[in-house]
Amino acid sequence: MDLAQLALEEAALKALSDTVNDRLKEVKASMQEALVGNDVSKVNATLPDGTKVATISRTDPKPTAVVTDPDKFLAWVRVNSPHNVTTRLVTEVRPAYTTALLAEMTAAGCNEVADKETGVVEEVGGVEIRATRSTFHSVRPVDGGRDAIAKAWRAGQLNHLNPFQIEAGEAS
């Protein structure tokens, strides 16, 4: 191939890629909204002839313990587990202790811990249990699903989807 041909092919593929990626973002957002709005966790993607080509599954994040107020957390650890506080130029809780304590609270589903010696349960200051990422979904093609989509695309069986249009001024 000559340089001009490669330049044209790259420019064309870039325009197509940008347009497809923009449309994919829109469709993903709509799919996520539909999954959540209809309280659906899984849906099959099928071609017009009924051939299953993929499964779309919603994933809800599990709540985890996170330090939301480092100063309150440090104050709590200073009182309840002072040997896990180190003082340098900056005073901070030892990272290994933070990790272990957050894991314990995540497993319990609350920001409370029990003293190992006394059994007294106490709320840990500066920590909340919250989702650390938003709900999302995944698309998993079935065996042969990509090939089936490609065949359907070439045969014009997906034209009703109108997946994208390249319009003047859109591609960058």
PDB file of C-alpha atoms in Angstrom:
ATOM      1  CA  MET A   1       0.000   0.000   0.000  1.00  0.00           C
ATOM      2  CA  ASP A   2       1.151   3.487  -0.634  1.00  0.00           C
ATOM      3  CA  LEU A   3       1.263   6.233   1.980  1.00  0.00           C
ATOM      4  CA  ALA A   4      -1.815   8.083   0.670  1.00  0.00           C
ATOM      5  CA  GLN A   5      -3.866   4.850   0.741  1.00  0.00           C
ATOM      6  CA  LEU A   6      -2.765   4.102   4.329  1.00  0.00           C
ATOM      7  CA  ALA A   7      -3.579   7.670   5.375  1.00  0.00           C
ATOM      8  CA  LEU A   8      -7.082   7.419   3.921  1.00  0.00           C
ATOM      9  CA  GLU A   9      -7.703   4.024   5.512  1.00  0.00           C
ATOM     10  CA  GLU A  10      -6.540   5.239   8.924  1.00  0.00           C
ATOM     11  CA  ALA A  11      -8.643   8.399   8.688  1.00  0.00           C
ATOM     12  CA  ALA A  12     -11.707   6.372   7.671  1.00  0.00           C
ATOM     13  CA  LEU A  13     -11.206   3.816  10.451  1.00  0.00           C
ATOM     14  CA  LYS A  14     -10.688   6.625  12.984  1.00  0.00           C
ATOM     15  CA  ALA A  15     -13.948   8.280  11.911  1.00  0.00           C
ATOM     16  CA  LEU A  16     -15.801   4.963  12.113  1.00  0.00           C
ATOM     17  CA  SER A  17     -14.214   4.072  15.455  1.00  0.00           C
ATOM     18  CA  ASP A  18     -15.066   7.441  17.027  1.00  0.00           C
ATOM     19  CA  THR A  19     -18.650   7.232  15.807  1.00  0.00           C
ATOM     20  CA  VAL A  20     -19.097   3.633  16.967  1.00  0.00           C
ATOM     21  CA  ASN A  21     -17.547   4.385  20.372  1.00  0.00           C
ATOM     22  CA  ASP A  22     -19.793   7.426  20.877  1.00  0.00           C
ATOM     23  CA  ARG A  23     -22.866   5.345  20.019  1.00  0.00           C
ATOM     24  CA  LEU A  24     -21.663   2.501  22.255  1.00  0.00           C
ATOM     25  CA  LYS A  25     -21.457   4.898  25.220  1.00  0.00           C
ATOM     26  CA  GLU A  26     -25.044   6.043  24.574  1.00  0.00           C
ATOM     27  CA  VAL A  27     -26.362   2.483  24.243  1.00  0.00           C
ATOM     28  CA  LYS A  28     -24.468   1.282  27.337  1.00  0.00           C
ATOM     29  CA  ALA A  29     -25.956   4.116  29.387  1.00  0.00           C
ATOM     30  CA  SER A  30     -29.450   3.317  28.089  1.00  0.00           C
ATOM     31  CA  MET A  31     -28.954  -0.402  28.777  1.00  0.00           C
ATOM     32  CA  GLN A  32     -27.773   0.307  32.318  1.00  0.00           C
ATOM     33  CA  GLU A  33     -30.763   2.554  32.932  1.00  0.00           C
ATOM     34  CA  ALA A  34     -33.136  -0.089  31.542  1.00  0.00           C
ATOM     35  CA  LEU A  35     -31.589  -2.902  33.608  1.00  0.00           C
ATOM     36  CA  VAL A  36     -31.814  -0.880  36.826  1.00  0.00           C
ATOM     37  CA  GLY A  37     -35.209   0.671  36.014  1.00  0.00           C
ATOM     38  CA  ASN A  38     -36.757  -2.731  35.286  1.00  0.00           C
ATOM     39  CA  ASP A  39     -34.864  -4.451  38.126  1.00  0.00           C
ATOM     40  CA  VAL A  40     -33.438  -6.982  35.649  1.00  0.00           C
ATOM     41  CA  SER A  41     -30.097  -8.628  36.326  1.00  0.00           C
ATOM     42  CA  LYS A  42     -29.648 -10.571  33.083  1.00  0.00           C
ATOM     43  CA  VAL A  43     -30.952 -10.399  29.507  1.00  0.00           C
ATOM     44  CA  ASN A  44     -30.087 -12.346  26.356  1.00  0.00           C
ATOM     45  CA  ALA A  45     -29.141 -10.594  23.125  1.00  0.00           C
ATOM     46  CA  THR A  46     -30.716 -12.412  20.194  1.00  0.00           C
ATOM     47  CA  LEU A  47     -30.703 -11.868  16.445  1.00  0.00           C
ATOM     48  CA  PRO A  48     -34.006 -11.352  14.614  1.00  0.00           C
ATOM     49  CA  ASP A  49     -34.065 -15.098  13.827  1.00  0.00           C
ATOM     50  CA  GLY A  50     -33.850 -15.894  17.570  1.00  0.00           C
ATOM     51  CA  THR A  51     -30.166 -16.890  17.623  1.00  0.00           C
ATOM     52  CA  LYS A  52     -28.655 -16.024  21.016  1.00  0.00           C
ATOM     53  CA  VAL A  53     -25.429 -14.076  20.495  1.00  0.00           C
ATOM     54  CA  ALA A  54     -24.634 -12.722  23.976  1.00  0.00           C
ATOM     55  CA  THR A  55     -25.739 -12.393  27.577  1.00  0.00           C
ATOM     56  CA  ILE A  56     -25.836  -9.001  29.270  1.00  0.00           C
ATOM     57  CA  SER A  57     -25.511  -9.169  33.055  1.00  0.00           C
ATOM     58  CA  ARG A  58     -25.901  -6.380  35.613  1.00  0.00           C
ATOM     59  CA  THR A  59     -23.485  -6.270  38.510  1.00  0.00           C
ATOM     60  CA  ASP A  60     -24.335  -4.437  41.686  1.00  0.00           C
ATOM     61  CA  PRO A  61     -21.356  -3.369  43.763  1.00  0.00           C
ATOM     62  CA  LYS A  62     -20.994  -4.825  47.226  1.00  0.00           C
ATOM     63  CA  PRO A  63     -20.700  -2.261  50.004  1.00  0.00           C
ATOM     64  CA  THR A  64     -17.261  -2.031  51.580  1.00  0.00           C
ATOM     65  CA  ALA A  65     -15.785  -0.169  54.518  1.00  0.00           C
ATOM     66  CA  VAL A  66     -13.900   2.984  53.540  1.00  0.00           C
ATOM     67  CA  VAL A  67     -12.191   5.635  55.631  1.00  0.00           C
ATOM     68  CA  THR A  68     -14.182   8.815  55.009  1.00  0.00           C
ATOM     69  CA  ASP A  69     -12.663  10.972  57.726  1.00  0.00           C
ATOM     70  CA  PRO A  70      -8.964  10.174  58.264  1.00  0.00           C
ATOM     71  CA  ASP A  71      -8.712  12.441  61.330  1.00  0.00           C
ATOM     72  CA  LYS A  72     -11.621  10.735  63.129  1.00  0.00           C
ATOM     73  CA  PHE A  73     -10.265   7.342  62.137  1.00  0.00           C
ATOM     74  CA  LEU A  74      -6.807   8.220  63.495  1.00  0.00           C
ATOM     75  CA  ALA A  75      -8.358   9.484  66.746  1.00  0.00           C
ATOM     76  CA  TRP A  76     -10.315   6.221  67.126  1.00  0.00           C
ATOM     77  CA  VAL A  77      -7.236   4.069  66.492  1.00  0.00           C
ATOM     78  CA  ARG A  78      -5.140   6.181  68.909  1.00  0.00           C
ATOM     79  CA  VAL A  79      -7.598   5.333  71.692  1.00  0.00           C
ATOM     80  CA  ASN A  80      -8.415   1.731  70.777  1.00  0.00           C
ATOM     81  CA  SER A  81      -5.224   0.386  69.227  1.00  0.00           C
ATOM     82  CA  PRO A  82      -2.384   2.862  69.846  1.00  0.00           C
ATOM     83  CA  HIS A  83       0.335   0.363  68.864  1.00  0.00           C
ATOM     84  CA  ASN A  84      -0.995   0.581  65.297  1.00  0.00           C
ATOM     85  CA  VAL A  85      -0.275   4.294  65.086  1.00  0.00           C
ATOM     86  CA  THR A  86       3.109   5.422  63.880  1.00  0.00           C
ATOM     87  CA  THR A  87       4.448   8.903  64.308  1.00  0.00           C
ATOM     88  CA  ARG A  88       6.879  10.388  61.831  1.00  0.00           C
ATOM     89  CA  LEU A  89       6.700  13.852  60.432  1.00  0.00           C
ATOM     90  CA  VAL A  90       3.075  12.865  59.840  1.00  0.00           C
ATOM     91  CA  THR A  91       1.002  10.764  62.206  1.00  0.00           C
ATOM     92  CA  GLU A  92      -0.934   8.025  60.459  1.00  0.00           C
ATOM     93  CA  VAL A  93      -2.499   4.645  61.060  1.00  0.00           C
ATOM     94  CA  ARG A  94      -0.371   1.727  59.913  1.00  0.00           C
ATOM     95  CA  PRO A  95      -1.611   0.703  56.449  1.00  0.00           C
ATOM     96  CA  ALA A  96      -1.721  -3.020  57.326  1.00  0.00           C
ATOM     97  CA  TYR A  97      -3.966  -2.299  60.314  1.00  0.00           C
ATOM     98  CA  THR A  98      -6.239  -0.077  58.221  1.00  0.00           C
ATOM     99  CA  THR A  99      -6.547  -2.826  55.612  1.00  0.00           C
ATOM    100  CA  ALA A 100      -7.320  -5.491  58.227  1.00  0.00           C
ATOM    101  CA  LEU A 101      -9.810  -3.305  60.100  1.00  0.00           C
ATOM    102  CA  LEU A 102     -11.628  -2.248  56.916  1.00  0.00           C
ATOM    103  CA  ALA A 103     -11.797  -5.892  55.789  1.00  0.00           C
ATOM    104  CA  GLU A 104     -13.282  -6.875  59.156  1.00  0.00           C
ATOM    105  CA  MET A 105     -15.918  -4.135  58.925  1.00  0.00           C
ATOM    106  CA  THR A 106     -16.679  -4.980  55.294  1.00  0.00           C
ATOM    107  CA  ALA A 107     -17.263  -8.620  56.265  1.00  0.00           C
ATOM    108  CA  ALA A 108     -19.532  -7.538  59.134  1.00  0.00           C
ATOM    109  CA  GLY A 109     -21.369  -5.027  56.960  1.00  0.00           C
ATOM    110  CA  CYS A 110     -21.072  -2.254  59.542  1.00  0.00           C
ATOM    111  CA  ASN A 111     -18.518   0.228  60.842  1.00  0.00           C
ATOM    112  CA  GLU A 112     -18.283  -1.432  64.255  1.00  0.00           C
ATOM    113  CA  VAL A 113     -15.678  -3.779  65.679  1.00  0.00           C
ATOM    114  CA  ALA A 114     -15.527  -5.879  68.797  1.00  0.00           C
ATOM    115  CA  ASP A 115     -12.531  -5.574  71.115  1.00  0.00           C
ATOM    116  CA  LYS A 116     -10.816  -8.987  71.004  1.00  0.00           C
ATOM    117  CA  GLU A 117     -10.176  -9.007  74.752  1.00  0.00           C
ATOM    118  CA  THR A 118     -13.300  -7.421  76.229  1.00  0.00           C
ATOM    119  CA  GLY A 119     -15.872  -8.164  73.529  1.00  0.00           C
ATOM    120  CA  VAL A 120     -17.104  -4.569  73.676  1.00  0.00           C
ATOM    121  CA  VAL A 121     -18.500  -3.492  70.313  1.00  0.00           C
ATOM    122  CA  GLU A 122     -17.646   0.030  69.288  1.00  0.00           C
ATOM    123  CA  GLU A 123     -18.318   2.186  66.244  1.00  0.00           C
ATOM    124  CA  VAL A 124     -15.138   3.117  64.372  1.00  0.00           C
ATOM    125  CA  GLY A 125     -14.982   6.863  63.796  1.00  0.00           C
ATOM    126  CA  GLY A 126     -14.297   8.121  60.299  1.00  0.00           C
ATOM    127  CA  VAL A 127     -15.419   4.935  58.527  1.00  0.00           C
ATOM    128  CA  GLU A 128     -18.582   4.280  56.525  1.00  0.00           C
ATOM    129  CA  ILE A 129     -19.881   1.265  54.659  1.00  0.00           C
ATOM    130  CA  ARG A 130     -20.660   2.345  51.120  1.00  0.00           C
ATOM    131  CA  ALA A 131     -20.572   1.201  47.530  1.00  0.00           C
ATOM    132  CA  THR A 132     -17.151   1.971  46.114  1.00  0.00           C
ATOM    133  CA  ARG A 133     -18.180   1.884  42.464  1.00  0.00           C
ATOM    134  CA  SER A 134     -21.348   2.326  40.529  1.00  0.00           C
ATOM    135  CA  THR A 135     -23.519  -0.444  39.169  1.00  0.00           C
ATOM    136  CA  PHE A 136     -22.419  -1.684  35.768  1.00  0.00           C
ATOM    137  CA  HIS A 137     -23.120  -4.460  33.301  1.00  0.00           C
ATOM    138  CA  SER A 138     -21.086  -6.759  31.106  1.00  0.00           C
ATOM    139  CA  VAL A 139     -21.641  -8.278  27.681  1.00  0.00           C
ATOM    140  CA  ARG A 140     -20.466 -11.860  27.214  1.00  0.00           C
ATOM    141  CA  PRO A 141     -20.773 -13.237  23.683  1.00  0.00           C
ATOM    142  CA  VAL A 142     -21.786 -16.898  23.464  1.00  0.00           C
ATOM    143  CA  ASP A 143     -19.660 -19.306  21.434  1.00  0.00           C
ATOM    144  CA  GLY A 144     -20.091 -18.284  17.810  1.00  0.00           C
ATOM    145  CA  GLY A 145     -21.960 -15.107  18.803  1.00  0.00           C
ATOM    146  CA  ARG A 146     -19.500 -12.700  17.190  1.00  0.00           C
ATOM    147  CA  ASP A 147     -19.543 -14.652  13.930  1.00  0.00           C
ATOM    148  CA  ALA A 148     -23.354 -14.742  13.972  1.00  0.00           C
ATOM    149  CA  ILE A 149     -23.476 -10.967  14.494  1.00  0.00           C
ATOM    150  CA  ALA A 150     -20.998 -10.427  11.641  1.00  0.00           C
ATOM    151  CA  LYS A 151     -23.086 -12.611   9.283  1.00  0.00           C
ATOM    152  CA  ALA A 152     -26.288 -10.821  10.292  1.00  0.00           C
ATOM    153  CA  TRP A 153     -24.581  -7.451   9.781  1.00  0.00           C
ATOM    154  CA  ARG A 154     -23.374  -8.376   6.286  1.00  0.00           C
ATOM    155  CA  ALA A 155     -26.827  -9.722   5.390  1.00  0.00           C
ATOM    156  CA  GLY A 156     -28.475  -6.447   6.440  1.00  0.00           C
ATOM    157  CA  GLN A 157     -30.428  -8.119   9.252  1.00  0.00           C
ATOM    158  CA  LEU A 158     -29.334  -5.481  11.789  1.00  0.00           C
ATOM    159  CA  ASN A 159     -30.274  -2.401   9.753  1.00  0.00           C
ATOM    160  CA  HIS A 160     -33.282  -1.816  12.015  1.00  0.00           C
ATOM    161  CA  LEU A 161     -30.881  -0.998  14.858  1.00  0.00           C
ATOM    162  CA  ASN A 162     -29.424   1.988  12.999  1.00  0.00           C
ATOM    163  CA  PRO A 163     -26.287   1.600  15.115  1.00  0.00           C
ATOM    164  CA  PHE A 164     -24.583   4.722  13.837  1.00  0.00           C
ATOM    165  CA  GLN A 165     -24.510   7.381  11.186  1.00  0.00           C
ATOM    166  CA  ILE A 166     -21.442   9.376  10.230  1.00  0.00           C
ATOM    167  CA  GLU A 167     -22.497  12.931   9.702  1.00  0.00           C
ATOM    168  CA  ALA A 168     -20.449  15.891   8.550  1.00  0.00           C
ATOM    169  CA  GLY A 169     -18.526  17.504  11.375  1.00  0.00           C
ATOM    170  CA  GLU A 170     -18.953  14.555  13.784  1.00  0.00           C
ATOM    171  CA  ALA A 171     -15.706  12.653  13.300  1.00  0.00           C
ATOM    172  CA  SER A 172     -12.609  14.169  14.847  1.00  0.00           C
TER     173      SER A 172
END
